[in-house]
PDB file of C-alpha atoms in Angstrom:
ATOM      1  CA  MET E  15      -0.069  -0.277  -0.332  1.00  0.00           C
ATOM      2  CA  PRO E  16       1.353   3.180  -0.721  1.00  0.00           C
ATOM      3  CA  ALA E  17       2.849   5.059   2.322  1.00  0.00           C
ATOM      4  CA  GLU E  18       0.342   8.474   2.761  1.00  0.00           C
ATOM      5  CA  PRO E  19       0.995  12.035   2.825  1.00  0.00           C
ATOM      6  CA  SER E  20       2.725  13.420   5.094  1.00  0.00           C
ATOM      7  CA  GLY E  21       2.444  17.015   6.965  1.00  0.00           C
ATOM      8  CA  ASP E  22      -0.545  19.443   7.275  1.00  0.00           C
ATOM      9  CA  HIS E  23      -3.022  19.376   4.507  1.00  0.00           C
ATOM     10  CA  SER E  24      -5.108  21.917   6.078  1.00  0.00           C
ATOM     11  CA  TRP E  25      -5.215  24.849   4.364  1.00  0.00           C
ATOM     12  CA  LEU E  26      -6.442  23.280   1.230  1.00  0.00           C
ATOM     13  CA  PHE E  27      -9.807  23.922   2.689  1.00  0.00           C
ATOM     14  CA  ASP E  28      -8.817  26.900   2.829  1.00  0.00           C
ATOM     15  CA  LEU E  29      -9.785  26.688  -0.927  1.00  0.00           C
ATOM     16  CA  VAL E  30     -13.177  26.871  -0.617  1.00  0.00           C
ATOM     17  CA  ALA E  31     -13.050  30.081   2.000  1.00  0.00           C
ATOM     18  CA  VAL E  32     -15.508  32.496   1.736  1.00  0.00           C
ATOM     19  CA  ASP E  33     -13.042  35.391   1.891  1.00  0.00           C
ATOM     20  CA  PRO E  34     -11.705  35.648  -1.347  1.00  0.00           C
ATOM     21  CA  GLY E  35      -8.342  36.702   0.204  1.00  0.00           C
ATOM     22  CA  ALA E  36      -7.515  33.445   1.525  1.00  0.00           C
ATOM     23  CA  ARG E  37      -9.632  31.879  -0.913  1.00  0.00           C
ATOM     24  CA  HIS E  38      -6.159  33.469  -3.404  1.00  0.00           C
ATOM     25  CA  GLN E  39      -3.609  32.747  -1.201  1.00  0.00           C
ATOM     26  CA  ALA E  40      -3.971  29.429  -0.929  1.00  0.00           C
ATOM     27  CA  LEU E  41      -4.794  28.825  -5.034  1.00  0.00           C
ATOM     28  CA  ALA E  42      -1.222  31.140  -4.904  1.00  0.00           C
ATOM     29  CA  ARG E  43       0.248  28.498  -2.704  1.00  0.00           C
ATOM     30  CA  HIS E  44      -1.378  25.346  -4.233  1.00  0.00           C
ATOM     31  CA  GLN E  45      -0.213  26.549  -8.514  1.00  0.00           C
ATOM     32  CA  ALA E  46       2.781  27.447  -7.320  1.00  0.00           C
ATOM     33  CA  THR E  47       3.993  23.434  -5.499  1.00  0.00           C
ATOM     34  CA  LEU E  48       2.742  21.705  -8.549  1.00  0.00           C
ATOM     35  CA  VAL E  49       4.652  24.434 -10.839  1.00  0.00           C
ATOM     36  CA  ALA E  50       7.583  22.684  -9.220  1.00  0.00           C
ATOM     37  CA  ALA E  51       6.344  19.073  -9.249  1.00  0.00           C
ATOM     38  CA  SER E  52       5.714  19.689 -12.710  1.00  0.00           C
ATOM     39  CA  ASP E  53       9.750  21.000 -12.871  1.00  0.00           C
ATOM     40  CA  ALA E  54      10.286  17.621 -11.077  1.00  0.00           C
ATOM     41  CA  LEU E  55       8.382  15.765 -13.727  1.00  0.00           C
ATOM     42  CA  ASP E  56      10.323  17.459 -15.860  1.00  0.00           C
ATOM     43  CA  GLU E  57      13.365  17.304 -14.720  1.00  0.00           C
ATOM     44  CA  TRP E  58      13.138  13.230 -14.028  1.00  0.00           C
ATOM     45  CA  ASN E  59      12.051  12.635 -17.955  1.00  0.00           C
ATOM     46  CA  GLY E  60      15.157  14.378 -18.512  1.00  0.00           C
ATOM     47  CA  LEU E  61      17.025  12.131 -17.331  1.00  0.00           C
ATOM     48  CA  TRP E  62      14.886   9.480 -18.119  1.00  0.00           C
ATOM     49  CA  SER E  63      15.584   9.758 -21.611  1.00  0.00           C
ATOM     50  CA  ALA E  64      19.238  10.328 -20.700  1.00  0.00           C
ATOM     51  CA  HIS E  65      19.142   6.642 -18.988  1.00  0.00           C
ATOM     52  CA  TYR E  66      17.695   5.209 -21.996  1.00  0.00           C
ATOM     53  CA  ARG E  67      20.642   6.192 -24.282  1.00  0.00           C
ATOM     54  CA  SER E  68      23.353   6.379 -22.227  1.00  0.00           C
ATOM     55  CA  ARG E  69      25.293   3.277 -21.994  1.00  0.00           C
ATOM     56  CA  SER E  70      27.789   5.105 -19.539  1.00  0.00           C
ATOM     57  CA  SER E  71      27.570   6.774 -16.445  1.00  0.00           C
ATOM     58  CA  GLN E  72      24.718   4.199 -15.507  1.00  0.00           C
ATOM     59  CA  ALA E  73      24.760   4.409 -11.528  1.00  0.00           C
ATOM     60  CA  ARG E  74      24.923   8.455 -11.660  1.00  0.00           C
ATOM     61  CA  LEU E  75      22.071   9.006 -13.620  1.00  0.00           C
ATOM     62  CA  GLN E  76      19.770   6.726 -12.170  1.00  0.00           C
ATOM     63  CA  ALA E  77      20.984   8.676  -8.548  1.00  0.00           C
ATOM     64  CA  ALA E  78      19.184  11.277  -9.918  1.00  0.00           C
ATOM     65  CA  MET E  79      16.829  10.360 -11.736  1.00  0.00           C
ATOM     66  CA  ASP E  80      15.350   9.360  -8.113  1.00  0.00           C
ATOM     67  CA  ARG E  81      15.794  12.385  -6.535  1.00  0.00           C
ATOM     68  CA  ALA E  82      14.300  14.341  -8.970  1.00  0.00           C
ATOM     69  CA  HIS E  83      11.483  10.937  -8.508  1.00  0.00           C
ATOM     70  CA  THR E  84      11.680  11.895  -4.918  1.00  0.00           C
ATOM     71  CA  ARG E  85      11.518  15.660  -5.383  1.00  0.00           C
ATOM     72  CA  LEU E  86       7.908  14.830  -7.439  1.00  0.00           C
ATOM     73  CA  TYR E  87       6.357  13.105  -4.758  1.00  0.00           C
ATOM     74  CA  ARG E  88       6.917  14.927  -2.272  1.00  0.00           C
ATOM     75  CA  LEU E  89       5.768  17.816  -3.288  1.00  0.00           C
ATOM     76  CA  ARG E  90       2.105  16.506  -5.256  1.00  0.00           C
ATOM     77  CA  GLY E  91       2.101  15.511  -1.995  1.00  0.00           C
ATOM     78  CA  GLN E  92       1.607  18.725  -0.749  1.00  0.00           C
ATOM     79  CA  THR E  93      -0.836  20.004  -2.414  1.00  0.00           C
ATOM     80  CA  ILE E  94      -4.961  18.364  -2.476  1.00  0.00           C
ATOM     81  CA  TYR E  95      -4.047  15.320  -5.143  1.00  0.00           C
ATOM     82  CA  GLY E  96      -1.424  13.756  -1.817  1.00  0.00           C
ATOM     83  CA  PRO E  97      -4.889  13.573  -0.182  1.00  0.00           C
ATOM     84  CA  LEU E  98      -6.333  12.414  -2.970  1.00  0.00           C
ATOM     85  CA  ASP E  99      -3.829  10.234  -4.126  1.00  0.00           C
ATOM     86  CA  ALA E 100      -4.502   8.507  -0.182  1.00  0.00           C
ATOM     87  CA  PHE E 101      -8.060   8.876  -0.396  1.00  0.00           C
ATOM     88  CA  ARG E 102      -8.602   6.644  -3.363  1.00  0.00           C
ATOM     89  CA  ASP E 103      -5.936   3.958  -3.058  1.00  0.00           C
ATOM     90  CA  SER E 104      -7.869   3.067   0.322  1.00  0.00           C
ATOM     91  CA  PRO E 105      -8.383  -0.373   0.728  1.00  0.00           C
ATOM     92  CA  ASP E 106     -12.741  -0.044   1.256  1.00  0.00           C
ATOM     93  CA  ASP E 107     -12.214  -2.462   4.565  1.00  0.00           C
ATOM     94  CA  ASP E 108     -10.259   0.780   5.873  1.00  0.00           C
ATOM     95  CA  LEU E 109     -12.536   2.823   7.284  1.00  0.00           C
ATOM     96  CA  ASP E 110     -10.115   5.276   9.046  1.00  0.00           C
ATOM     97  CA  ARG E 111      -8.047   5.189   6.465  1.00  0.00           C
ATOM     98  CA  ARG E 112     -10.990   5.899   3.997  1.00  0.00           C
ATOM     99  CA  ALA E 113     -12.776   8.867   6.632  1.00  0.00           C
ATOM    100  CA  ARG E 114      -9.145  10.885   7.252  1.00  0.00           C
ATOM    101  CA  TRP E 115      -9.385  11.560   3.415  1.00  0.00           C
ATOM    102  CA  ALA E 116     -12.492  11.609   2.101  1.00  0.00           C
ATOM    103  CA  PRO E 117     -12.772  15.420   3.130  1.00  0.00           C
ATOM    104  CA  TYR E 118     -10.557  15.934   1.306  1.00  0.00           C
ATOM    105  CA  ALA E 119     -11.982  14.412  -2.000  1.00  0.00           C
ATOM    106  CA  ALA E 120     -15.295  15.825  -0.608  1.00  0.00           C
ATOM    107  CA  LEU E 121     -12.917  19.796  -1.067  1.00  0.00           C
ATOM    108  CA  TYR E 122     -12.096  19.041  -4.475  1.00  0.00           C
ATOM    109  CA  LEU E 123     -15.261  18.504  -5.011  1.00  0.00           C
ATOM    110  CA  ARG E 124     -16.726  21.647  -3.434  1.00  0.00           C
ATOM    111  CA  TRP E 125     -14.558  23.322  -5.848  1.00  0.00           C
ATOM    112  CA  GLU E 126     -15.058  21.910  -8.959  1.00  0.00           C
ATOM    113  CA  THR E 127     -19.175  23.253  -8.253  1.00  0.00           C
ATOM    114  CA  ASP E 128     -17.728  26.602  -6.313  1.00  0.00           C
ATOM    115  CA  HIS E 129     -15.256  27.654  -8.477  1.00  0.00           C
ATOM    116  CA  PRO E 130     -15.042  25.896 -11.085  1.00  0.00           C
ATOM    117  CA  ASP E 131     -12.585  28.595 -13.308  1.00  0.00           C
ATOM    118  CA  GLU E 132     -10.240  27.879 -11.167  1.00  0.00           C
ATOM    119  CA  TRP E 133     -10.181  24.736 -10.366  1.00  0.00           C
ATOM    120  CA  GLY E 134     -10.302  24.220 -14.463  1.00  0.00           C
ATOM    121  CA  ALA E 135      -7.262  26.468 -14.798  1.00  0.00           C
ATOM    122  CA  ARG E 136      -4.105  24.424 -16.348  1.00  0.00           C
ATOM    123  CA  GLU E 137      -2.205  25.867 -13.574  1.00  0.00           C
ATOM    124  CA  SER E 138      -4.046  23.489 -10.737  1.00  0.00           C
ATOM    125  CA  SER E 139      -3.916  20.760 -12.373  1.00  0.00           C
ATOM    126  CA  MET E 140      -0.629  18.323 -13.008  1.00  0.00           C
ATOM    127  CA  TRP E 141      -3.336  16.079 -15.216  1.00  0.00           C
ATOM    128  CA  SER E 142      -7.019  15.089 -16.328  1.00  0.00           C
ATOM    129  CA  ARG E 143      -8.789  17.414 -13.590  1.00  0.00           C
ATOM    130  CA  TRP E 144     -12.009  15.315 -14.996  1.00  0.00           C
ATOM    131  CA  SER E 145     -11.299  11.922 -14.620  1.00  0.00           C
ATOM    132  CA  THR E 146     -10.006  12.976 -11.063  1.00  0.00           C
ATOM    133  CA  LYS E 147     -13.050  13.793 -10.681  1.00  0.00           C
ATOM    134  CA  GLU E 148     -14.949  10.187 -11.748  1.00  0.00           C
ATOM    135  CA  THR E 149     -12.190   8.870  -9.853  1.00  0.00           C
ATOM    136  CA  LEU E 150     -13.748  10.290  -7.345  1.00  0.00           C
ATOM    137  CA  LEU E 151     -16.913   9.873  -7.767  1.00  0.00           C
ATOM    138  CA  HIS E 152     -16.353   6.671  -8.874  1.00  0.00           C
ATOM    139  CA  ARG E 153     -14.892   5.289  -5.617  1.00  0.00           C
ATOM    140  CA  PHE E 154     -17.751   7.370  -3.373  1.00  0.00           C
ATOM    141  CA  ARG E 155     -20.413   4.792  -5.353  1.00  0.00           C
ATOM    142  CA  ARG E 156     -17.919   1.307  -4.617  1.00  0.00           C
ATOM    143  CA  ALA E 157     -17.377   1.964  -1.472  1.00  0.00           C
ATOM    144  CA  GLY E 158     -19.893   4.161   0.495  1.00  0.00           C
ATOM    145  CA  VAL E 159     -19.917   7.785   1.873  1.00  0.00           C
ATOM    146  CA  PRO E 160     -18.454   8.416   5.539  1.00  0.00           C
ATOM    147  CA  GLU E 161     -20.714   9.403   7.848  1.00  0.00           C
ATOM    148  CA  GLY E 162     -18.226  12.753   8.410  1.00  0.00           C
ATOM    149  CA  VAL E 163     -18.848  13.790   4.772  1.00  0.00           C
ATOM    150  CA  GLU E 164     -22.844  12.881   3.699  1.00  0.00           C
ATOM    151  CA  PRO E 165     -23.474  16.212   4.214  1.00  0.00           C
ATOM    152  CA  GLN E 166     -20.750  18.119   2.544  1.00  0.00           C
ATOM    153  CA  LEU E 167     -21.460  14.997  -0.622  1.00  0.00           C
ATOM    154  CA  ALA E 168     -25.831  15.646  -0.428  1.00  0.00           C
ATOM    155  CA  GLU E 169     -25.422  19.291  -0.924  1.00  0.00           C
ATOM    156  CA  LEU E 170     -23.032  18.601  -4.056  1.00  0.00           C
ATOM    157  CA  THR E 171     -25.742  15.986  -5.537  1.00  0.00           C
ATOM    158  CA  LEU E 172     -28.041  19.430  -5.411  1.00  0.00           C
ATOM    159  CA  ALA E 173     -26.184  20.967  -6.570  1.00  0.00           C
ATOM    160  CA  ALA E 174     -25.037  19.097  -9.158  1.00  0.00           C
ATOM    161  CA  LEU E 175     -29.078  19.003 -10.158  1.00  0.00           C
ATOM    162  CA  GLN E 176     -30.706  22.223 -10.400  1.00  0.00           C
ATOM    163  CA  ARG E 177     -27.235  23.802 -12.662  1.00  0.00           C
ATOM    164  CA  PRO E 178     -26.081  22.942 -16.473  1.00  0.00           C
ATOM    165  CA  TYR E 179     -24.884  19.674 -16.600  1.00  0.00           C
ATOM    166  CA  ARG E 180     -20.821  19.830 -15.635  1.00  0.00           C
ATOM    167  CA  CYS E 181     -18.768  16.412 -17.333  1.00  0.00           C
ATOM    168  CA  LYS E 182     -18.944  13.373 -15.382  1.00  0.00           C
ATOM    169  CA  ASP E 183     -22.495  15.713 -13.007  1.00  0.00           C
ATOM    170  CA  TRP E 184     -24.394  11.870 -13.985  1.00  0.00           C
ATOM    171  CA  MET E 185     -22.009  10.323 -11.350  1.00  0.00           C
ATOM    172  CA  TYR E 186     -23.487  12.266  -8.662  1.00  0.00           C
ATOM    173  CA  ALA E 187     -26.850  10.126  -9.034  1.00  0.00           C
ATOM    174  CA  SER E 188     -25.106   6.621  -7.758  1.00  0.00           C
ATOM    175  CA  LEU E 189     -24.509   8.567  -5.020  1.00  0.00           C
ATOM    176  CA  VAL E 190     -28.324   8.790  -3.290  1.00  0.00           C
ATOM    177  CA  ARG E 191     -28.381   4.975  -2.540  1.00  0.00           C
ATOM    178  CA  HIS E 192     -25.241   5.399   0.413  1.00  0.00           C
ATOM    179  CA  PHE E 193     -27.738   8.438   2.001  1.00  0.00           C
ATOM    180  CA  HIS E 194     -29.681   8.422   5.294  1.00  0.00           C
ATOM    181  CA  ASP E 195     -31.008  11.849   5.543  1.00  0.00           C
ATOM    182  CA  PRO E 196     -34.688  12.983   5.198  1.00  0.00           C
ATOM    183  CA  LEU E 197     -33.389  15.268   5.002  1.00  0.00           C
ATOM    184  CA  PHE E 198     -31.979  15.451   1.288  1.00  0.00           C
ATOM    185  CA  PHE E 199     -35.322  13.251  -0.083  1.00  0.00           C
ATOM    186  CA  HIS E 200     -37.291  15.708   0.856  1.00  0.00           C
ATOM    187  CA  GLU E 201     -34.938  18.933  -0.792  1.00  0.00           C
ATOM    188  CA  VAL E 202     -35.162  16.387  -3.830  1.00  0.00           C
ATOM    189  CA  GLU E 203     -38.586  15.506  -3.316  1.00  0.00           C
ATOM    190  CA  THR E 204     -39.371  20.104  -3.863  1.00  0.00           C
ATOM    191  CA  LEU E 205     -37.423  20.019  -6.826  1.00  0.00           C
ATOM    192  CA  THR E 206     -39.753  17.259  -8.815  1.00  0.00           C
ATOM    193  CA  SER E 207     -41.754  20.764  -8.604  1.00  0.00           C
ATOM    194  CA  ALA E 208     -39.359  22.500  -9.918  1.00  0.00           C
ATOM    195  CA  ASP E 209     -39.868  25.584 -12.771  1.00  0.00           C
ATOM    196  CA  ASP E 210     -37.063  23.769 -14.678  1.00  0.00           C
ATOM    197  CA  PRO E 211     -38.590  20.268 -16.179  1.00  0.00           C
ATOM    198  CA  LEU E 212     -34.998  19.470 -16.728  1.00  0.00           C
ATOM    199  CA  VAL E 213     -34.396  20.046 -13.056  1.00  0.00           C
ATOM    200  CA  ARG E 214     -37.860  18.155 -12.321  1.00  0.00           C
ATOM    201  CA  LEU E 215     -36.460  15.585 -14.306  1.00  0.00           C
ATOM    202  CA  ARG E 216     -33.306  14.673 -12.973  1.00  0.00           C
ATOM    203  CA  ALA E 217     -34.810  15.083  -9.027  1.00  0.00           C
ATOM    204  CA  GLN E 218     -37.949  12.523 -10.499  1.00  0.00           C
ATOM    205  CA  PHE E 219     -34.839  10.124 -11.224  1.00  0.00           C
ATOM    206  CA  VAL E 220     -32.946  10.645  -8.496  1.00  0.00           C
ATOM    207  CA  LEU E 221     -35.665   8.964  -6.545  1.00  0.00           C
ATOM    208  CA  HIS E 222     -36.201   5.810  -8.960  1.00  0.00           C
ATOM    209  CA  VAL E 223     -32.802   5.262  -8.390  1.00  0.00           C
ATOM    210  CA  ALA E 224     -32.604   5.624  -3.801  1.00  0.00           C
ATOM    211  CA  GLU E 225     -35.667   3.728  -4.222  1.00  0.00           C
ATOM    212  CA  HIS E 226     -33.631   0.671  -6.716  1.00  0.00           C
ATOM    213  CA  PRO E 227     -30.336   0.739  -4.812  1.00  0.00           C
ATOM    214  CA  ASP E 228     -29.120  -2.482  -5.867  1.00  0.00           C
ATOM    215  CA  ARG E 229     -29.494  -1.478  -9.868  1.00  0.00           C
ATOM    216  CA  ASN E 230     -26.165   0.276 -11.243  1.00  0.00           C
ATOM    217  CA  VAL E 231     -26.315   3.387 -13.202  1.00  0.00           C
ATOM    218  CA  THR E 232     -24.418   3.838 -15.369  1.00  0.00           C
ATOM    219  CA  ARG E 233     -23.634   6.937 -18.115  1.00  0.00           C
ATOM    220  CA  VAL E 234     -27.306   5.663 -20.039  1.00  0.00           C
ATOM    221  CA  SER E 235     -29.744   5.007 -16.609  1.00  0.00           C
ATOM    222  CA  TRP E 236     -30.822   8.622 -17.504  1.00  0.00           C
ATOM    223  CA  ARG E 237     -31.844   8.032 -20.563  1.00  0.00           C
ATOM    224  CA  ARG E 238     -32.965   4.606 -20.573  1.00  0.00           C
ATOM    225  CA  TRP E 239     -35.443   5.730 -17.720  1.00  0.00           C
ATOM    226  CA  LEU E 240     -36.143   8.984 -20.553  1.00  0.00           C
ATOM    227  CA  ASP E 241     -37.692   6.075 -22.856  1.00  0.00           C
ATOM    228  CA  ALA E 242     -39.779   3.849 -19.581  1.00  0.00           C
ATOM    229  CA  ASN E 243     -41.025   6.393 -19.378  1.00  0.00           C
ATOM    230  CA  GLN E 244     -41.800   7.984 -22.344  1.00  0.00           C
ATOM    231  CA  LEU E 245     -40.370  11.414 -21.109  1.00  0.00           C
ATOM    232  CA  THR E 246     -38.191  13.508 -22.928  1.00  0.00           C
ATOM    233  CA  VAL E 247     -35.574  16.870 -21.831  1.00  0.00           C
TER     234      VAL E 247
END
């Protein structure tokens, strides 16, 4: 099992702080750390190319590659992606570890919901942000939603039901089988009377998913449900 990231990551929650100054300070720190990690990755790639082609000084090149690799993962571990990797790699049956890192997964999804431009900026990620969102939602769907983050995930699901569709939003529907708060379902029920017909249909679909928790939710489940009920959007 990969080692968990060390150090204090609490400052990352300022990425969604109400105070714009605190939020932008955290964003600047996060992006600067990602730049340093990217530089370490570039160094490792350059050394790998030299190591691959060279037949001399192999030990020296390998040592330099190891240093660049260590620096890359130390720096990446200081960004939000360190806790996210720890959450992703937590065994399903290690409830304590999953609960420890789940708030950072919820934070990442909150960041996308509240500040999509900052979240989606090129300098905010080294790799695909959409696949990261998909991975986190898949982990919650498969292994369940820890009690400590259920209110946040329920709130994010309600937000996804009411906004213009964003990539991977369909996966929020698969989380509702893990929610237990009657208030969440009351609010979804309220949305079945929303002015926007698409919101009404989404809310009805989510209630359908909650009533049939054994059925797997996939990318096509929504369309199949619409067709089965002779509904259109």
